[in-house]
Amino acid sequence: GQQLNQSPQSMFIQEGEDVSMNCTSSSIFNTWLWYKQDPGEGPVLLIALYKAGELTSNGRLTAQFGITRKDSFLNISASIPSDVGIYFCAGLPRGANSKLTFGKGITLSVRP
Amino acid sequence: DAGITQSPRYKITETGRQVTLMCHQTWSHSYMFWYRQDLGHGLRLIYYSAAADITDKGEVPDGYVVSRSKTENFPLTLESATRSQTSVYFCASSSGTPNTGELFFGEGSRLTVL
C-alpha cells in the first residue's frame, strides 16, 4: 500500500525558533494535508493543498505541495509552547474511492 | 454545536468480549471513518462509509464490524476483542463528495483489552 515517510519521529526546539517538517512518498498524491494532534485529543486539520507547487499559509504555518507530487513541507515560524503536539502529513490519491493515507507523525516539543 | 462525539471515551474489557464504540455527528456529513492510533504506526484506517448503508474496508479491517443505518451514526464493533486491539480509536467525518481528505475527528475512545 501507499506509505508516507515522516522523520524524525521527534523534534525538540526552543521557543521562538522556526521548524520545518517534510513528508515524502513513492506514490503521487492529488491532495496533501497537514494535521496536528494535541495531547488527549483528535487530530485537527491545519492546511490542505490541492495543486502541485502550491504554497499556503495559515498564521505562522506555511505548507507546500511538492512539484513532483510526492512530497510536502510544513514550516512553523516563531514557535510557541502551544505548538507542542504530533504533526501528521496525509495524502489523498486521485480517484472517487481514494483513501487518505497518514504518515506516522512527528512529535514536536518546544522548550520555553 | 456538538460536532462529532465518541462514546465511551475509555473502556476496559476482557479478551473475547464484544465491544461497540459509538460515533455520532451532527453535520450530516457524507463520509465517516474509523481509525486506530498505535505507537509506531500512526493512524490506520479500519473502515469507512461514503453514505448511509455504504461501507468499505480500510487498511486494517480484520476483527471489526461496522454499520451505517443512519447518516449521523457509525458504530464500530469488535466482535471478539483481542489484546492486539488495545488502541485509541478515532472516528472522523468529512463533508466532501468525493472524499476531500478534510476530516473532522472526534476526541477518541481509548480501549484496553485485558
PDB file of C-alpha atoms in Angstrom:
ATOM      1  CA  GLY A   1       0.000   0.000   0.000  1.00  0.00           C
ATOM      2  CA  GLN A   2       0.948   3.644  -0.128  1.00  0.00           C
ATOM      3  CA  GLN A   3       3.245   4.889   2.583  1.00  0.00           C
ATOM      4  CA  LEU A   4       4.161   8.345   3.737  1.00  0.00           C
ATOM      5  CA  ASN A   5       7.518   8.885   5.377  1.00  0.00           C
ATOM      6  CA  GLN A   6       7.914  11.415   8.155  1.00  0.00           C
ATOM      7  CA  SER A   7      11.139  11.760  10.054  1.00  0.00           C
ATOM      8  CA  PRO A   8      12.498  12.212  12.578  1.00  0.00           C
ATOM      9  CA  GLN A   9       9.944  10.722  14.951  1.00  0.00           C
ATOM     10  CA  SER A  10      10.555  13.522  17.480  1.00  0.00           C
ATOM     11  CA  MET A  11      11.834  17.082  17.303  1.00  0.00           C
ATOM     12  CA  PHE A  12      12.908  19.364  20.122  1.00  0.00           C
ATOM     13  CA  ILE A  13      13.164  23.102  19.563  1.00  0.00           C
ATOM     14  CA  GLN A  14      13.490  26.277  21.592  1.00  0.00           C
ATOM     15  CA  GLU A  15      10.575  28.679  21.851  1.00  0.00           C
ATOM     16  CA  GLY A  16      10.884  31.312  19.139  1.00  0.00           C
ATOM     17  CA  GLU A  17      12.698  29.063  16.686  1.00  0.00           C
ATOM     18  CA  ASP A  18      11.405  28.096  13.274  1.00  0.00           C
ATOM     19  CA  VAL A  19      10.935  24.413  12.445  1.00  0.00           C
ATOM     20  CA  SER A  20      10.487  22.537   9.180  1.00  0.00           C
ATOM     21  CA  MET A  21       8.984  19.122   8.601  1.00  0.00           C
ATOM     22  CA  ASN A  22       8.720  17.183   5.430  1.00  0.00           C
ATOM     23  CA  CYS A  23       6.774  14.229   4.204  1.00  0.00           C
ATOM     24  CA  THR A  24       7.757  12.015   1.294  1.00  0.00           C
ATOM     25  CA  SER A  25       6.171   9.208  -0.645  1.00  0.00           C
ATOM     26  CA  SER A  26       6.974   6.899  -3.504  1.00  0.00           C
ATOM     27  CA  SER A  27       3.436   7.474  -4.809  1.00  0.00           C
ATOM     28  CA  ILE A  28       1.858  10.522  -6.356  1.00  0.00           C
ATOM     29  CA  PHE A  29      -0.892  12.275  -4.428  1.00  0.00           C
ATOM     30  CA  ASN A  30      -3.569  14.654  -5.628  1.00  0.00           C
ATOM     31  CA  THR A  31      -4.045  16.335  -2.264  1.00  0.00           C
ATOM     32  CA  TRP A  32      -1.666  16.852   0.624  1.00  0.00           C
ATOM     33  CA  LEU A  33      -2.875  17.734   4.107  1.00  0.00           C
ATOM     34  CA  TRP A  34      -1.286  18.513   7.450  1.00  0.00           C
ATOM     35  CA  TYR A  35      -2.958  17.710  10.757  1.00  0.00           C
ATOM     36  CA  LYS A  36      -1.982  18.488  14.336  1.00  0.00           C
ATOM     37  CA  GLN A  37      -2.924  16.394  17.357  1.00  0.00           C
ATOM     38  CA  ASP A  38      -2.838  17.941  20.818  1.00  0.00           C
ATOM     39  CA  PRO A  39      -2.324  15.541  23.727  1.00  0.00           C
ATOM     40  CA  GLY A  40      -5.515  13.618  24.537  1.00  0.00           C
ATOM     41  CA  GLU A  41      -7.438  14.938  21.564  1.00  0.00           C
ATOM     42  CA  GLY A  42      -8.213  14.044  17.980  1.00  0.00           C
ATOM     43  CA  PRO A  43      -6.202  15.450  15.061  1.00  0.00           C
ATOM     44  CA  VAL A  44      -7.228  18.808  13.648  1.00  0.00           C
ATOM     45  CA  LEU A  45      -6.702  19.902  10.061  1.00  0.00           C
ATOM     46  CA  LEU A  46      -4.119  22.687   9.720  1.00  0.00           C
ATOM     47  CA  ILE A  47      -3.643  23.114   5.987  1.00  0.00           C
ATOM     48  CA  ALA A  48      -4.879  21.425   2.811  1.00  0.00           C
ATOM     49  CA  LEU A  49      -3.032  21.667  -0.523  1.00  0.00           C
ATOM     50  CA  TYR A  50      -4.596  20.772  -3.860  1.00  0.00           C
ATOM     51  CA  LYS A  51      -2.160  21.758  -6.563  1.00  0.00           C
ATOM     52  CA  ALA A  52       1.451  20.838  -7.279  1.00  0.00           C
ATOM     53  CA  GLY A  53       3.707  23.741  -6.301  1.00  0.00           C
ATOM     54  CA  GLU A  54       1.009  25.358  -4.162  1.00  0.00           C
ATOM     55  CA  LEU A  55       2.237  27.324  -1.148  1.00  0.00           C
ATOM     56  CA  THR A  56      -0.362  28.046   1.530  1.00  0.00           C
ATOM     57  CA  SER A  57      -0.140  29.849   4.860  1.00  0.00           C
ATOM     58  CA  ASN A  58      -2.262  29.705   7.987  1.00  0.00           C
ATOM     59  CA  GLY A  59      -0.920  32.182  10.525  1.00  0.00           C
ATOM     60  CA  ARG A  60       2.596  31.077  11.467  1.00  0.00           C
ATOM     61  CA  LEU A  61       2.233  27.886   9.469  1.00  0.00           C
ATOM     62  CA  THR A  62       3.251  27.547   5.832  1.00  0.00           C
ATOM     63  CA  ALA A  63       2.923  24.388   3.780  1.00  0.00           C
ATOM     64  CA  GLN A  64       3.923  23.491   0.251  1.00  0.00           C
ATOM     65  CA  PHE A  65       2.766  20.834  -2.197  1.00  0.00           C
ATOM     66  CA  GLY A  66       5.880  19.457  -3.873  1.00  0.00           C
ATOM     67  CA  ILE A  67       6.217  19.819  -7.623  1.00  0.00           C
ATOM     68  CA  THR A  68       6.754  16.095  -8.074  1.00  0.00           C
ATOM     69  CA  ARG A  69       3.501  15.439  -6.155  1.00  0.00           C
ATOM     70  CA  LYS A  70       5.467  13.033  -3.990  1.00  0.00           C
ATOM     71  CA  ASP A  71       6.286  15.326  -1.104  1.00  0.00           C
ATOM     72  CA  SER A  72       5.071  18.170   1.057  1.00  0.00           C
ATOM     73  CA  PHE A  73       6.636  20.509   3.582  1.00  0.00           C
ATOM     74  CA  LEU A  74       5.335  22.265   6.697  1.00  0.00           C
ATOM     75  CA  ASN A  75       7.086  25.194   8.298  1.00  0.00           C
ATOM     76  CA  ILE A  76       6.239  26.683  11.675  1.00  0.00           C
ATOM     77  CA  SER A  77       7.734  30.080  12.359  1.00  0.00           C
ATOM     78  CA  ALA A  78       8.460  31.648  15.746  1.00  0.00           C
ATOM     79  CA  SER A  79       7.344  28.591  17.695  1.00  0.00           C
ATOM     80  CA  ILE A  80       5.373  28.961  20.924  1.00  0.00           C
ATOM     81  CA  PRO A  81       4.638  26.418  23.683  1.00  0.00           C
ATOM     82  CA  SER A  82       1.179  25.591  22.317  1.00  0.00           C
ATOM     83  CA  ASP A  83       2.789  24.287  19.110  1.00  0.00           C
ATOM     84  CA  VAL A  84       3.578  21.127  21.084  1.00  0.00           C
ATOM     85  CA  GLY A  85       1.858  18.089  19.634  1.00  0.00           C
ATOM     86  CA  ILE A  86       2.013  15.467  16.925  1.00  0.00           C
ATOM     87  CA  TYR A  87       2.072  16.659  13.324  1.00  0.00           C
ATOM     88  CA  PHE A  88       0.751  14.282  10.697  1.00  0.00           C
ATOM     89  CA  CYS A  89       1.008  14.600   6.975  1.00  0.00           C
ATOM     90  CA  ALA A  90      -1.648  12.903   4.874  1.00  0.00           C
ATOM     91  CA  GLY A  91      -2.013  12.256   1.175  1.00  0.00           C
ATOM     92  CA  LEU A  92      -5.011  11.533  -0.994  1.00  0.00           C
ATOM     93  CA  PRO A  93      -4.501   9.971  -4.425  1.00  0.00           C
ATOM     94  CA  ARG A  94      -6.665  10.654  -7.445  1.00  0.00           C
ATOM     95  CA  GLY A  95      -9.949   8.747  -7.749  1.00  0.00           C
ATOM     96  CA  ALA A  96     -13.502   8.781  -6.443  1.00  0.00           C
ATOM     97  CA  ASN A  97     -12.867   5.948  -3.988  1.00  0.00           C
ATOM     98  CA  SER A  98      -9.394   7.024  -2.948  1.00  0.00           C
ATOM     99  CA  LYS A  99      -8.421   6.646   0.690  1.00  0.00           C
ATOM    100  CA  LEU A 100      -6.435   9.061   2.802  1.00  0.00           C
ATOM    101  CA  THR A 101      -3.024   7.789   3.924  1.00  0.00           C
ATOM    102  CA  PHE A 102      -1.376   9.225   7.037  1.00  0.00           C
ATOM    103  CA  GLY A 103       2.276   9.458   7.908  1.00  0.00           C
ATOM    104  CA  LYS A 104       3.341   8.178  11.333  1.00  0.00           C
ATOM    105  CA  GLY A 105       3.637  11.681  12.698  1.00  0.00           C
ATOM    106  CA  ILE A 106       6.339  13.854  14.230  1.00  0.00           C
ATOM    107  CA  THR A 107       6.124  14.718  17.923  1.00  0.00           C
ATOM    108  CA  LEU A 108       7.188  18.321  18.444  1.00  0.00           C
ATOM    109  CA  SER A 109       8.421  19.564  21.816  1.00  0.00           C
ATOM    110  CA  VAL A 110       9.016  23.264  22.450  1.00  0.00           C
ATOM    111  CA  ARG A 111      11.305  24.325  25.273  1.00  0.00           C
ATOM    112  CA  PRO A 112      10.320  27.650  26.893  1.00  0.00           C
TER     113      PRO A 112
ATOM    114  CA  ASP B   1     -22.698  22.772  18.036  1.00  0.00           C
ATOM    115  CA  ALA B   2     -21.865  19.218  19.149  1.00  0.00           C
ATOM    116  CA  GLY B   3     -19.922  18.213  16.024  1.00  0.00           C
ATOM    117  CA  ILE B   4     -18.648  14.669  16.264  1.00  0.00           C
ATOM    118  CA  THR B   5     -18.819  12.739  19.508  1.00  0.00           C
ATOM    119  CA  GLN B   6     -17.497   9.350  20.504  1.00  0.00           C
ATOM    120  CA  SER B   7     -18.517   7.105  23.356  1.00  0.00           C
ATOM    121  CA  PRO B   8     -17.297   5.698  25.572  1.00  0.00           C
ATOM    122  CA  ARG B   9     -14.116   7.763  25.951  1.00  0.00           C
ATOM    123  CA  TYR B  10     -12.499   4.987  27.967  1.00  0.00           C
ATOM    124  CA  LYS B  11     -13.264   1.280  28.030  1.00  0.00           C
ATOM    125  CA  ILE B  12     -11.621  -1.720  29.641  1.00  0.00           C
ATOM    126  CA  THR B  13     -12.756  -5.138  28.538  1.00  0.00           C
ATOM    127  CA  GLU B  14     -11.603  -8.732  28.508  1.00  0.00           C
ATOM    128  CA  THR B  15     -10.410 -10.903  25.671  1.00  0.00           C
ATOM    129  CA  GLY B  16     -13.287 -12.493  23.815  1.00  0.00           C
ATOM    130  CA  ARG B  17     -15.936  -9.935  24.763  1.00  0.00           C
ATOM    131  CA  GLN B  18     -17.876  -7.913  22.247  1.00  0.00           C
ATOM    132  CA  VAL B  19     -17.356  -4.168  22.369  1.00  0.00           C
ATOM    133  CA  THR B  20     -19.107  -1.421  20.450  1.00  0.00           C
ATOM    134  CA  LEU B  21     -17.694   2.058  20.078  1.00  0.00           C
ATOM    135  CA  MET B  22     -20.208   4.696  19.123  1.00  0.00           C
ATOM    136  CA  CYS B  23     -19.743   7.682  16.843  1.00  0.00           C
ATOM    137  CA  HIS B  24     -22.306  10.417  16.205  1.00  0.00           C
ATOM    138  CA  GLN B  25     -22.012  13.523  14.026  1.00  0.00           C
ATOM    139  CA  THR B  26     -24.430  16.434  13.818  1.00  0.00           C
ATOM    140  CA  TRP B  27     -23.291  17.878  10.482  1.00  0.00           C
ATOM    141  CA  SER B  28     -24.903  15.354   8.096  1.00  0.00           C
ATOM    142  CA  HIS B  29     -21.503  14.707   6.557  1.00  0.00           C
ATOM    143  CA  SER B  30     -21.487  12.032   3.870  1.00  0.00           C
ATOM    144  CA  TYR B  31     -18.244  10.316   4.780  1.00  0.00           C
ATOM    145  CA  MET B  32     -17.401   8.744   8.110  1.00  0.00           C
ATOM    146  CA  PHE B  33     -14.244   6.889   9.091  1.00  0.00           C
ATOM    147  CA  TRP B  34     -12.781   4.789  11.873  1.00  0.00           C
ATOM    148  CA  TYR B  35      -9.044   4.944  12.570  1.00  0.00           C
ATOM    149  CA  ARG B  36      -6.901   3.331  15.205  1.00  0.00           C
ATOM    150  CA  GLN B  37      -3.800   5.021  16.574  1.00  0.00           C
ATOM    151  CA  ASP B  38      -0.906   2.974  17.893  1.00  0.00           C
ATOM    152  CA  LEU B  39       2.651   3.928  18.775  1.00  0.00           C
ATOM    153  CA  GLY B  40       4.892   3.441  15.809  1.00  0.00           C
ATOM    154  CA  HIS B  41       2.007   3.058  13.372  1.00  0.00           C
ATOM    155  CA  GLY B  42       0.345   6.447  13.311  1.00  0.00           C
ATOM    156  CA  LEU B  43      -3.273   6.487  12.156  1.00  0.00           C
ATOM    157  CA  ARG B  44      -4.536   3.446  10.304  1.00  0.00           C
ATOM    158  CA  LEU B  45      -7.916   3.263   8.594  1.00  0.00           C
ATOM    159  CA  ILE B  46     -10.166   0.439   9.779  1.00  0.00           C
ATOM    160  CA  TYR B  47     -13.406   1.063   7.872  1.00  0.00           C
ATOM    161  CA  TYR B  48     -15.103   3.940   6.172  1.00  0.00           C
ATOM    162  CA  SER B  49     -18.513   4.824   4.849  1.00  0.00           C
ATOM    163  CA  ALA B  50     -19.364   7.072   1.911  1.00  0.00           C
ATOM    164  CA  ALA B  51     -23.055   7.311   2.830  1.00  0.00           C
ATOM    165  CA  ALA B  52     -25.776   5.513   4.783  1.00  0.00           C
ATOM    166  CA  ASP B  53     -25.771   1.776   4.025  1.00  0.00           C
ATOM    167  CA  ILE B  54     -22.437   2.019   2.165  1.00  0.00           C
ATOM    168  CA  THR B  55     -19.322   0.797   3.967  1.00  0.00           C
ATOM    169  CA  ASP B  56     -15.897  -0.368   2.829  1.00  0.00           C
ATOM    170  CA  LYS B  57     -12.753  -1.822   4.320  1.00  0.00           C
ATOM    171  CA  GLY B  58      -9.702   0.179   5.106  1.00  0.00           C
ATOM    172  CA  GLU B  59      -6.158  -0.915   5.824  1.00  0.00           C
ATOM    173  CA  VAL B  60      -6.789  -2.987   8.986  1.00  0.00           C
ATOM    174  CA  PRO B  61     -10.423  -4.265   8.970  1.00  0.00           C
ATOM    175  CA  ASP B  62      -9.942  -7.764  10.416  1.00  0.00           C
ATOM    176  CA  GLY B  63     -11.787  -8.306  13.694  1.00  0.00           C
ATOM    177  CA  TYR B  64     -14.044  -5.280  13.248  1.00  0.00           C
ATOM    178  CA  VAL B  65     -17.587  -4.777  12.002  1.00  0.00           C
ATOM    179  CA  VAL B  66     -19.311  -1.518  11.108  1.00  0.00           C
ATOM    180  CA  SER B  67     -22.778  -0.447  10.095  1.00  0.00           C
ATOM    181  CA  ARG B  68     -24.335   2.798   8.963  1.00  0.00           C
ATOM    182  CA  SER B  69     -28.101   2.660   9.002  1.00  0.00           C
ATOM    183  CA  LYS B  70     -28.344   6.424   9.602  1.00  0.00           C
ATOM    184  CA  THR B  71     -26.134   9.185   8.198  1.00  0.00           C
ATOM    185  CA  GLU B  72     -25.266  10.523  11.642  1.00  0.00           C
ATOM    186  CA  ASN B  73     -24.152   7.281  13.304  1.00  0.00           C
ATOM    187  CA  PHE B  74     -21.254   4.968  12.520  1.00  0.00           C
ATOM    188  CA  PRO B  75     -20.695   2.368  15.274  1.00  0.00           C
ATOM    189  CA  LEU B  76     -17.620   0.153  15.329  1.00  0.00           C
ATOM    190  CA  THR B  77     -17.948  -3.323  16.845  1.00  0.00           C
ATOM    191  CA  LEU B  78     -15.188  -5.631  17.955  1.00  0.00           C
ATOM    192  CA  GLU B  79     -16.945  -8.979  17.814  1.00  0.00           C
ATOM    193  CA  SER B  80     -14.441 -10.839  19.992  1.00  0.00           C
ATOM    194  CA  ALA B  81     -11.866  -8.470  21.409  1.00  0.00           C
ATOM    195  CA  THR B  82      -8.193  -9.413  21.397  1.00  0.00           C
ATOM    196  CA  ARG B  83      -5.240  -7.837  23.195  1.00  0.00           C
ATOM    197  CA  SER B  84      -3.882  -6.587  19.873  1.00  0.00           C
ATOM    198  CA  GLN B  85      -6.986  -4.407  19.590  1.00  0.00           C
ATOM    199  CA  THR B  86      -5.894  -2.344  22.585  1.00  0.00           C
ATOM    200  CA  SER B  87      -5.620   1.083  20.997  1.00  0.00           C
ATOM    201  CA  VAL B  88      -7.025   4.567  20.744  1.00  0.00           C
ATOM    202  CA  TYR B  89      -9.865   4.671  18.217  1.00  0.00           C
ATOM    203  CA  PHE B  90     -10.820   7.811  16.358  1.00  0.00           C
ATOM    204  CA  CYS B  91     -13.973   8.435  14.416  1.00  0.00           C
ATOM    205  CA  ALA B  92     -13.924  11.135  11.755  1.00  0.00           C
ATOM    206  CA  SER B  93     -16.290  12.664   9.237  1.00  0.00           C
ATOM    207  CA  SER B  94     -15.925  14.624   6.023  1.00  0.00           C
ATOM    208  CA  SER B  95     -18.407  16.715   4.101  1.00  0.00           C
ATOM    209  CA  GLY B  96     -16.872  16.471   0.645  1.00  0.00           C
ATOM    210  CA  THR B  97     -18.053  14.123  -2.088  1.00  0.00           C
ATOM    211  CA  PRO B  98     -15.886  12.536  -3.257  1.00  0.00           C
ATOM    212  CA  ASN B  99     -13.626  12.368  -0.228  1.00  0.00           C
ATOM    213  CA  THR B 100     -11.541  15.563   0.025  1.00  0.00           C
ATOM    214  CA  GLY B 101      -9.323  14.340   2.836  1.00  0.00           C
ATOM    215  CA  GLU B 102     -10.528  17.188   5.056  1.00  0.00           C
ATOM    216  CA  LEU B 103     -11.541  15.229   8.129  1.00  0.00           C
ATOM    217  CA  PHE B 104     -13.085  16.278  11.415  1.00  0.00           C
ATOM    218  CA  PHE B 105     -12.042  13.929  14.209  1.00  0.00           C
ATOM    219  CA  GLY B 106     -13.737  13.004  17.444  1.00  0.00           C
ATOM    220  CA  GLU B 107     -11.835  13.054  20.721  1.00  0.00           C
ATOM    221  CA  GLY B 108     -11.086   9.350  20.623  1.00  0.00           C
ATOM    222  CA  SER B 109     -12.020   6.222  22.538  1.00  0.00           C
ATOM    223  CA  ARG B 110      -9.249   4.554  24.476  1.00  0.00           C
ATOM    224  CA  LEU B 111      -9.820   0.796  24.583  1.00  0.00           C
ATOM    225  CA  THR B 112      -7.856  -1.624  26.747  1.00  0.00           C
ATOM    226  CA  VAL B 113      -8.316  -5.358  26.227  1.00  0.00           C
ATOM    227  CA  LEU B 114      -7.063  -7.468  29.122  1.00  0.00           C
TER     228      LEU B 114
END
